[in-house]
PDB file of C-alpha atoms in Angstrom:
ATOM      1  CA  ASP R   1     -32.276  30.667   0.406  1.00  0.00           C
ATOM      2  CA  GLN R   2     -35.557  28.775   0.245  1.00  0.00           C
ATOM      3  CA  GLY R   3     -34.017  25.488  -0.910  1.00  0.00           C
ATOM      4  CA  ARG R   4     -31.467  25.504   1.895  1.00  0.00           C
ATOM      5  CA  ASP R   5     -34.132  26.268   4.499  1.00  0.00           C
ATOM      6  CA  LEU R   6     -36.224  23.384   3.151  1.00  0.00           C
ATOM      7  CA  VAL R   7     -33.319  20.955   3.550  1.00  0.00           C
ATOM      8  CA  ILE R   8     -32.469  22.181   7.070  1.00  0.00           C
ATOM      9  CA  GLY R   9     -36.089  21.942   8.153  1.00  0.00           C
ATOM     10  CA  ALA R  10     -36.309  18.334   6.966  1.00  0.00           C
ATOM     11  CA  PHE R  11     -33.614  17.063   9.370  1.00  0.00           C
ATOM     12  CA  ARG R  12     -34.518  15.348  12.656  1.00  0.00           C
ATOM     13  CA  GLN R  13     -32.235  15.106  15.701  1.00  0.00           C
ATOM     14  CA  HIS R  14     -31.230  11.799  17.349  1.00  0.00           C
ATOM     15  CA  ILE R  15     -29.365  11.302  20.616  1.00  0.00           C
ATOM     16  CA  LYS R  16     -27.460   8.006  20.711  1.00  0.00           C
ATOM     17  CA  GLN R  17     -25.744   6.403  23.685  1.00  0.00           C
ATOM     18  CA  ARG R  18     -22.446   4.548  23.532  1.00  0.00           C
ATOM     19  CA  GLY R  19     -23.060   1.073  22.074  1.00  0.00           C
ATOM     20  CA  ASP R  20     -26.282   1.988  20.276  1.00  0.00           C
ATOM     21  CA  VAL R  21     -26.649   0.588  16.762  1.00  0.00           C
ATOM     22  CA  VAL R  22     -27.496   3.309  14.251  1.00  0.00           C
ATOM     23  CA  ILE R  23     -27.410   1.137  11.129  1.00  0.00           C
ATOM     24  CA  ARG R  24     -27.440  -2.670  10.951  1.00  0.00           C
ATOM     25  CA  GLN R  25     -25.746  -4.509   8.059  1.00  0.00           C
ATOM     26  CA  GLY R  26     -28.252  -6.355   5.899  1.00  0.00           C
ATOM     27  CA  ASP R  27     -31.244  -4.187   6.821  1.00  0.00           C
ATOM     28  CA  ASP R  28     -33.243  -3.980   3.589  1.00  0.00           C
ATOM     29  CA  ASN R  29     -35.637  -1.313   4.830  1.00  0.00           C
ATOM     30  CA  ALA R  30     -33.263   1.661   4.917  1.00  0.00           C
ATOM     31  CA  ARG R  31     -35.257   4.786   5.659  1.00  0.00           C
ATOM     32  CA  GLU R  32     -32.755   7.490   6.594  1.00  0.00           C
ATOM     33  CA  LEU R  33     -29.486   9.228   5.815  1.00  0.00           C
ATOM     34  CA  PHE R  34     -27.520  10.442   8.863  1.00  0.00           C
ATOM     35  CA  MET R  35     -25.194  13.356   9.606  1.00  0.00           C
ATOM     36  CA  LEU R  36     -22.905  13.539  12.639  1.00  0.00           C
ATOM     37  CA  GLU R  37     -22.968  16.598  14.889  1.00  0.00           C
ATOM     38  CA  LYS R  38     -21.039  15.240  17.866  1.00  0.00           C
ATOM     39  CA  GLY R  39     -19.335  12.006  18.917  1.00  0.00           C
ATOM     40  CA  THR R  40     -17.669   9.016  17.276  1.00  0.00           C
ATOM     41  CA  LEU R  41     -19.135   6.045  15.447  1.00  0.00           C
ATOM     42  CA  HIS R  42     -17.427   2.840  14.351  1.00  0.00           C
ATOM     43  CA  VAL R  43     -18.221   1.013  11.119  1.00  0.00           C
ATOM     44  CA  TYR R  44     -18.158  -2.801  11.113  1.00  0.00           C
ATOM     45  CA  LYS R  45     -18.457  -5.103   8.117  1.00  0.00           C
ATOM     46  CA  LYS R  46     -19.030  -8.859   7.892  1.00  0.00           C
ATOM     47  CA  MET R  47     -17.407 -10.559   4.937  1.00  0.00           C
ATOM     48  CA  ASN R  48     -19.968 -13.394   5.108  1.00  0.00           C
ATOM     49  CA  SER R  49     -23.187 -14.107   6.973  1.00  0.00           C
ATOM     50  CA  ASN R  50     -21.563 -16.788   9.160  1.00  0.00           C
ATOM     51  CA  GLU R  51     -19.051 -14.375  10.663  1.00  0.00           C
ATOM     52  CA  PRO R  52     -19.812 -13.849  14.389  1.00  0.00           C
ATOM     53  CA  GLY R  53     -20.761 -10.513  15.925  1.00  0.00           C
ATOM     54  CA  ASP R  54     -20.694  -7.345  13.855  1.00  0.00           C
ATOM     55  CA  GLY R  55     -17.575  -8.249  11.888  1.00  0.00           C
ATOM     56  CA  LYS R  56     -14.341  -6.295  11.541  1.00  0.00           C
ATOM     57  CA  GLN R  57     -14.102  -2.564  12.195  1.00  0.00           C
ATOM     58  CA  VAL R  58     -13.318  -0.924   8.842  1.00  0.00           C
ATOM     59  CA  PHE R  59     -13.873   2.788   9.390  1.00  0.00           C
ATOM     60  CA  GLU R  60     -14.659   5.536  11.894  1.00  0.00           C
ATOM     61  CA  TYR R  61     -16.806   8.669  11.687  1.00  0.00           C
ATOM     62  CA  ASN R  62     -15.605  11.393  14.060  1.00  0.00           C
ATOM     63  CA  SER R  63     -15.885  14.743  12.266  1.00  0.00           C
ATOM     64  CA  VAL R  64     -18.747  17.223  12.436  1.00  0.00           C
ATOM     65  CA  GLY R  65     -20.730  16.970   9.218  1.00  0.00           C
ATOM     66  CA  ASP R  66     -19.767  13.371   8.382  1.00  0.00           C
ATOM     67  CA  VAL R  67     -22.606  11.820   6.362  1.00  0.00           C
ATOM     68  CA  PHE R  68     -23.447   8.124   6.139  1.00  0.00           C
ATOM     69  CA  GLY R  69     -26.300   5.852   5.128  1.00  0.00           C
ATOM     70  CA  GLU R  70     -26.855   7.496   1.759  1.00  0.00           C
ATOM     71  CA  LEU R  71     -25.775   4.540  -0.367  1.00  0.00           C
ATOM     72  CA  ALA R  72     -28.704   2.329   0.616  1.00  0.00           C
ATOM     73  CA  LEU R  73     -31.051   5.170  -0.336  1.00  0.00           C
ATOM     74  CA  LEU R  74     -29.315   5.914  -3.634  1.00  0.00           C
ATOM     75  CA  TYR R  75     -29.201   2.291  -4.755  1.00  0.00           C
ATOM     76  CA  ASN R  76     -32.284   0.877  -2.976  1.00  0.00           C
ATOM     77  CA  CYS R  77     -30.129  -1.902  -1.525  1.00  0.00           C
ATOM     78  CA  PRO R  78     -29.594  -3.394   1.956  1.00  0.00           C
ATOM     79  CA  ARG R  79     -27.283  -1.641   4.405  1.00  0.00           C
ATOM     80  CA  SER R  80     -23.696  -2.657   3.594  1.00  0.00           C
ATOM     81  CA  ALA R  81     -22.252  -2.284   7.121  1.00  0.00           C
ATOM     82  CA  THR R  82     -23.160  -1.916  10.783  1.00  0.00           C
ATOM     83  CA  ILE R  83     -22.564   1.498  12.376  1.00  0.00           C
ATOM     84  CA  LYS R  84     -22.475   1.789  16.172  1.00  0.00           C
ATOM     85  CA  ALA R  85     -21.933   4.711  18.505  1.00  0.00           C
ATOM     86  CA  SER R  86     -18.571   4.303  20.256  1.00  0.00           C
ATOM     87  CA  THR R  87     -19.295   7.419  22.360  1.00  0.00           C
ATOM     88  CA  ASP R  88     -22.463   9.317  23.128  1.00  0.00           C
ATOM     89  CA  CYS R  89     -23.495  10.961  19.847  1.00  0.00           C
ATOM     90  CA  VAL R  90     -25.745  13.646  18.429  1.00  0.00           C
ATOM     91  CA  LEU R  91     -26.985  12.814  14.930  1.00  0.00           C
ATOM     92  CA  TRP R  92     -29.346  14.375  12.424  1.00  0.00           C
ATOM     93  CA  SER R  93     -31.293  12.387   9.850  1.00  0.00           C
ATOM     94  CA  ILE R  94     -33.337  12.995   6.727  1.00  0.00           C
ATOM     95  CA  ASP R  95     -35.901  10.438   5.543  1.00  0.00           C
ATOM     96  CA  ARG R  96     -35.895   8.552   2.253  1.00  0.00           C
ATOM     97  CA  GLU R  97     -38.751  10.484   0.669  1.00  0.00           C
ATOM     98  CA  THR R  98     -37.203  13.888   1.372  1.00  0.00           C
ATOM     99  CA  PHE R  99     -33.768  12.642   0.321  1.00  0.00           C
ATOM    100  CA  ASN R 100     -35.151  11.392  -2.982  1.00  0.00           C
ATOM    101  CA  PHE R 101     -36.961  14.669  -3.623  1.00  0.00           C
ATOM    102  CA  LEU R 102     -34.049  16.953  -2.746  1.00  0.00           C
ATOM    103  CA  VAL R 103     -30.890  14.990  -3.451  1.00  0.00           C
ATOM    104  CA  LYS R 104     -31.229  11.768  -5.407  1.00  0.00           C
ATOM    105  CA  ASP R 105     -31.895  13.232  -8.856  1.00  0.00           C
ATOM    106  CA  ALA R 106     -28.794  15.431  -8.703  1.00  0.00           C
ATOM    107  CA  ALA R 107     -26.683  12.573  -7.320  1.00  0.00           C
ATOM    108  CA  SER R 108     -27.899  10.230 -10.061  1.00  0.00           C
ATOM    109  CA  ARG R 109     -26.984  12.728 -12.789  1.00  0.00           C
ATOM    110  CA  LYS R 110     -23.496  13.075 -11.347  1.00  0.00           C
ATOM    111  CA  ARG R 111     -23.093   9.291 -11.035  1.00  0.00           C
ATOM    112  CA  ASN R 112     -24.201   8.678 -14.615  1.00  0.00           C
ATOM    113  CA  LEU R 113     -21.754  11.317 -15.842  1.00  0.00           C
ATOM    114  CA  TYR R 114     -18.723   9.711 -14.202  1.00  0.00           C
ATOM    115  CA  GLU R 115     -19.436   5.967 -14.130  1.00  0.00           C
ATOM    116  CA  GLY R 116     -18.439   5.388 -17.748  1.00  0.00           C
ATOM    117  CA  PHE R 117     -15.270   7.422 -17.348  1.00  0.00           C
ATOM    118  CA  LEU R 118     -14.239   5.529 -14.207  1.00  0.00           C
ATOM    119  CA  GLN R 119     -14.757   2.173 -15.898  1.00  0.00           C
ATOM    120  CA  SER R 120     -12.141   3.236 -18.456  1.00  0.00           C
ATOM    121  CA  VAL R 121      -9.547   3.973 -15.730  1.00  0.00           C
ATOM    122  CA  GLU R 122      -7.285   0.936 -15.417  1.00  0.00           C
ATOM    123  CA  ILE R 123      -6.998   0.938 -11.610  1.00  0.00           C
ATOM    124  CA  PHE R 124     -10.775   0.544 -11.220  1.00  0.00           C
ATOM    125  CA  GLY R 125     -11.004  -2.505 -13.491  1.00  0.00           C
ATOM    126  CA  SER R 126     -11.530  -4.901 -10.565  1.00  0.00           C
ATOM    127  CA  LEU R 127     -14.443  -2.930  -9.060  1.00  0.00           C
ATOM    128  CA  ASN R 128     -18.018  -3.989  -9.745  1.00  0.00           C
ATOM    129  CA  THR R 129     -20.769  -1.642 -10.940  1.00  0.00           C
ATOM    130  CA  PHE R 130     -21.977  -0.905  -7.411  1.00  0.00           C
ATOM    131  CA  GLU R 131     -18.457  -0.026  -6.223  1.00  0.00           C
ATOM    132  CA  ILE R 132     -17.842   2.149  -9.290  1.00  0.00           C
ATOM    133  CA  GLY R 133     -21.068   3.983  -8.471  1.00  0.00           C
ATOM    134  CA  GLN R 134     -19.906   4.648  -4.919  1.00  0.00           C
ATOM    135  CA  VAL R 135     -16.645   6.134  -6.191  1.00  0.00           C
ATOM    136  CA  ALA R 136     -18.547   8.268  -8.733  1.00  0.00           C
ATOM    137  CA  ASP R 137     -20.743   9.673  -5.962  1.00  0.00           C
ATOM    138  CA  ALA R 138     -17.660  10.736  -3.971  1.00  0.00           C
ATOM    139  CA  LEU R 139     -15.850  12.563  -6.792  1.00  0.00           C
ATOM    140  CA  GLN R 140     -15.299  16.313  -6.778  1.00  0.00           C
ATOM    141  CA  ALA R 141     -14.206  18.108  -9.962  1.00  0.00           C
ATOM    142  CA  LYS R 142     -11.512  20.797  -9.986  1.00  0.00           C
ATOM    143  CA  THR R 143      -9.968  22.809 -12.834  1.00  0.00           C
ATOM    144  CA  PHE R 144      -6.382  24.091 -12.941  1.00  0.00           C
ATOM    145  CA  GLN R 145      -4.557  26.423 -15.345  1.00  0.00           C
ATOM    146  CA  ARG R 146      -1.207  25.934 -17.113  1.00  0.00           C
ATOM    147  CA  GLY R 147       1.675  26.101 -14.638  1.00  0.00           C
ATOM    148  CA  GLN R 148      -0.481  25.608 -11.543  1.00  0.00           C
ATOM    149  CA  LYS R 149       0.499  22.944  -9.049  1.00  0.00           C
ATOM    150  CA  ILE R 150      -2.191  20.344  -8.450  1.00  0.00           C
ATOM    151  CA  ILE R 151       0.096  18.776  -5.842  1.00  0.00           C
ATOM    152  CA  LYS R 152       3.001  20.486  -4.084  1.00  0.00           C
ATOM    153  CA  GLN R 153       6.060  18.498  -2.964  1.00  0.00           C
ATOM    154  CA  GLY R 154       6.289  18.302   0.830  1.00  0.00           C
ATOM    155  CA  ASP R 155       2.610  19.050   1.498  1.00  0.00           C
ATOM    156  CA  VAL R 156       0.407  16.750   3.556  1.00  0.00           C
ATOM    157  CA  GLY R 157      -1.621  14.584   1.182  1.00  0.00           C
ATOM    158  CA  ASN R 158      -5.385  14.761   1.631  1.00  0.00           C
ATOM    159  CA  GLU R 159      -6.710  13.890  -1.849  1.00  0.00           C
ATOM    160  CA  PHE R 160      -6.378  11.290  -4.607  1.00  0.00           C
ATOM    161  CA  TYR R 161      -6.613  12.601  -8.185  1.00  0.00           C
ATOM    162  CA  ILE R 162      -7.705  11.267 -11.581  1.00  0.00           C
ATOM    163  CA  LEU R 163      -6.902  13.418 -14.616  1.00  0.00           C
ATOM    164  CA  GLU R 164     -10.082  13.716 -16.667  1.00  0.00           C
ATOM    165  CA  ASP R 165      -8.839  16.174 -19.280  1.00  0.00           C
ATOM    166  CA  GLY R 166      -5.489  17.848 -20.034  1.00  0.00           C
ATOM    167  CA  LYS R 167      -1.845  17.053 -19.352  1.00  0.00           C
ATOM    168  CA  ALA R 168       0.390  17.316 -16.299  1.00  0.00           C
ATOM    169  CA  SER R 169       3.858  16.282 -15.129  1.00  0.00           C
ATOM    170  CA  ALA R 170       5.288  15.037 -11.853  1.00  0.00           C
ATOM    171  CA  VAL R 171       8.375  17.092 -11.012  1.00  0.00           C
ATOM    172  CA  LYS R 172      10.710  16.004  -8.212  1.00  0.00           C
ATOM    173  CA  ASN R 173      13.509  18.316  -7.122  1.00  0.00           C
ATOM    174  CA  GLY R 174      13.260  20.167 -10.433  1.00  0.00           C
ATOM    175  CA  LYS R 175      13.300  17.038 -12.648  1.00  0.00           C
ATOM    176  CA  VAL R 176      10.316  15.668 -14.589  1.00  0.00           C
ATOM    177  CA  VAL R 177       9.820  12.075 -13.439  1.00  0.00           C
ATOM    178  CA  LYS R 178       6.422  11.189 -14.939  1.00  0.00           C
ATOM    179  CA  ALA R 179       3.916  12.530 -17.477  1.00  0.00           C
ATOM    180  CA  TYR R 180       0.141  12.283 -16.980  1.00  0.00           C
ATOM    181  CA  GLY R 181      -2.694  12.280 -19.495  1.00  0.00           C
ATOM    182  CA  PRO R 182      -6.453  11.633 -19.319  1.00  0.00           C
ATOM    183  CA  ARG R 183      -7.404   8.621 -17.140  1.00  0.00           C
ATOM    184  CA  ASP R 184      -4.071   8.663 -15.284  1.00  0.00           C
ATOM    185  CA  TYR R 185      -4.219   8.918 -11.498  1.00  0.00           C
ATOM    186  CA  PHE R 186      -1.850  10.308  -8.882  1.00  0.00           C
ATOM    187  CA  GLY R 187      -1.671  11.321  -5.237  1.00  0.00           C
ATOM    188  CA  GLU R 188      -2.234   7.841  -3.810  1.00  0.00           C
ATOM    189  CA  LEU R 189       1.307   7.514  -2.453  1.00  0.00           C
ATOM    190  CA  ALA R 190       0.840  10.089   0.320  1.00  0.00           C
ATOM    191  CA  LEU R 191      -2.491   8.539   1.346  1.00  0.00           C
ATOM    192  CA  ILE R 192      -1.553   4.861   1.516  1.00  0.00           C
ATOM    193  CA  ARG R 193       1.817   5.519   3.153  1.00  0.00           C
ATOM    194  CA  GLU R 194       0.771   8.460   5.363  1.00  0.00           C
ATOM    195  CA  GLN R 195       3.710  10.574   4.192  1.00  0.00           C
ATOM    196  CA  PRO R 196       4.212  14.035   2.605  1.00  0.00           C
ATOM    197  CA  ARG R 197       3.830  14.532  -1.134  1.00  0.00           C
ATOM    198  CA  GLN R 198       6.945  13.269  -2.911  1.00  0.00           C
ATOM    199  CA  ALA R 199       6.733  15.496  -6.004  1.00  0.00           C
ATOM    200  CA  ASP R 200       5.004  18.495  -7.550  1.00  0.00           C
ATOM    201  CA  VAL R 201       2.335  17.751 -10.141  1.00  0.00           C
ATOM    202  CA  ILE R 202       2.189  20.705 -12.538  1.00  0.00           C
ATOM    203  CA  VAL R 203      -0.309  21.406 -15.329  1.00  0.00           C
ATOM    204  CA  ASP R 204       1.272  21.358 -18.817  1.00  0.00           C
ATOM    205  CA  SER R 205      -1.824  22.011 -20.954  1.00  0.00           C
ATOM    206  CA  ALA R 206      -3.812  25.249 -21.136  1.00  0.00           C
ATOM    207  CA  THR R 207      -6.200  23.804 -18.560  1.00  0.00           C
ATOM    208  CA  ALA R 208      -6.561  20.502 -16.751  1.00  0.00           C
ATOM    209  CA  LYS R 209      -9.656  19.024 -15.150  1.00  0.00           C
ATOM    210  CA  VAL R 210      -9.156  16.553 -12.327  1.00  0.00           C
ATOM    211  CA  LEU R 211     -11.539  14.422 -10.298  1.00  0.00           C
ATOM    212  CA  CYS R 212     -10.529  14.078  -6.670  1.00  0.00           C
ATOM    213  CA  ILE R 213     -11.469  11.926  -3.692  1.00  0.00           C
ATOM    214  CA  ASP R 214     -10.652  13.062  -0.167  1.00  0.00           C
ATOM    215  CA  ARG R 215      -8.688  10.992   2.340  1.00  0.00           C
ATOM    216  CA  LYS R 216     -11.707   9.570   4.193  1.00  0.00           C
ATOM    217  CA  CYS R 217     -13.517   8.485   1.045  1.00  0.00           C
ATOM    218  CA  PHE R 218     -10.274   7.089  -0.369  1.00  0.00           C
ATOM    219  CA  ARG R 219      -9.811   4.812   2.658  1.00  0.00           C
ATOM    220  CA  ARG R 220     -13.478   3.810   2.774  1.00  0.00           C
ATOM    221  CA  LEU R 221     -14.058   3.194  -0.930  1.00  0.00           C
ATOM    222  CA  LEU R 222     -10.652   2.181  -2.270  1.00  0.00           C
ATOM    223  CA  GLY R 223      -9.472   0.038   0.625  1.00  0.00           C
ATOM    224  CA  PRO R 224      -9.883  -3.139  -1.491  1.00  0.00           C
ATOM    225  CA  LEU R 225      -7.365  -1.678  -3.969  1.00  0.00           C
ATOM    226  CA  ASP R 226      -4.660  -0.985  -1.367  1.00  0.00           C
ATOM    227  CA  GLU R 227      -2.396  -3.841  -2.470  1.00  0.00           C
ATOM    228  CA  LEU R 228      -2.599  -2.893  -6.149  1.00  0.00           C
ATOM    229  CA  LEU R 229      -2.076   0.800  -5.382  1.00  0.00           C
ATOM    230  CA  GLU R 230       0.924  -0.016  -3.189  1.00  0.00           C
ATOM    231  CA  THR R 231       2.466  -2.067  -6.025  1.00  0.00           C
ATOM    232  CA  ARG R 232       1.974   0.777  -8.492  1.00  0.00           C
ATOM    233  CA  ALA R 233       3.352   3.253  -5.953  1.00  0.00           C
ATOM    234  CA  ALA R 234       6.472   1.126  -5.505  1.00  0.00           C
ATOM    235  CA  GLN R 235       7.007   1.069  -9.279  1.00  0.00           C
ATOM    236  CA  TYR R 236       6.641   4.844  -9.389  1.00  0.00           C
ATOM    237  CA  THR R 237       9.140   5.290  -6.536  1.00  0.00           C
ATOM    238  CA  LYS R 238      11.714   3.122  -8.304  1.00  0.00           C
ATOM    239  CA  GLY R 239      11.165   5.047 -11.508  1.00  0.00           C
TER     240      GLY R 239
END
């Protein structure tokens, strides 16, 4: 349609060589959002300004369609990490003005809708407003009907879930092991331990609405909560 053609036409191609810096941490003049067509990029983050080099590698972009650089445009803040090409890469970018016109208003509405809800979820209590906003931007909403399985025991885990509305139960080998209500979360065990789903999660109410975060966003945004999530996961396993 016309809107899609407008977005596609606004993108500009970039060819990057191995070692090229695409985004530099601390840059306060962020002008573009990037999308990966081909190649691999590494993300480095300094914990303080005195740390030498680019800091520690914290993430990797390697899938067609991976998007990065949007946070500095959404929040009008300096770049939060350095991103370098670890192989030759083909990237596409869209400039700040076009991004604001086409994307930012919709993203802001979504963020405002979910920020308050996330602040009421216990596990996110240690995150600051900026971090909560990043999580809100990454959420995808899904609705399930009574009896449907949100998670199936034995499946590969690719998403983390927060129950926004409704009720559900974790069922392991035919036995109910945990009940979930609004603001409860589940699915983290398979992601932090890289193992199959340990139980079914089945909808008990007429409908249930969940907010989910995929594996890549989970690792990128919730990495600081790994220790707390692991502790909660251990308690769940014992239960």
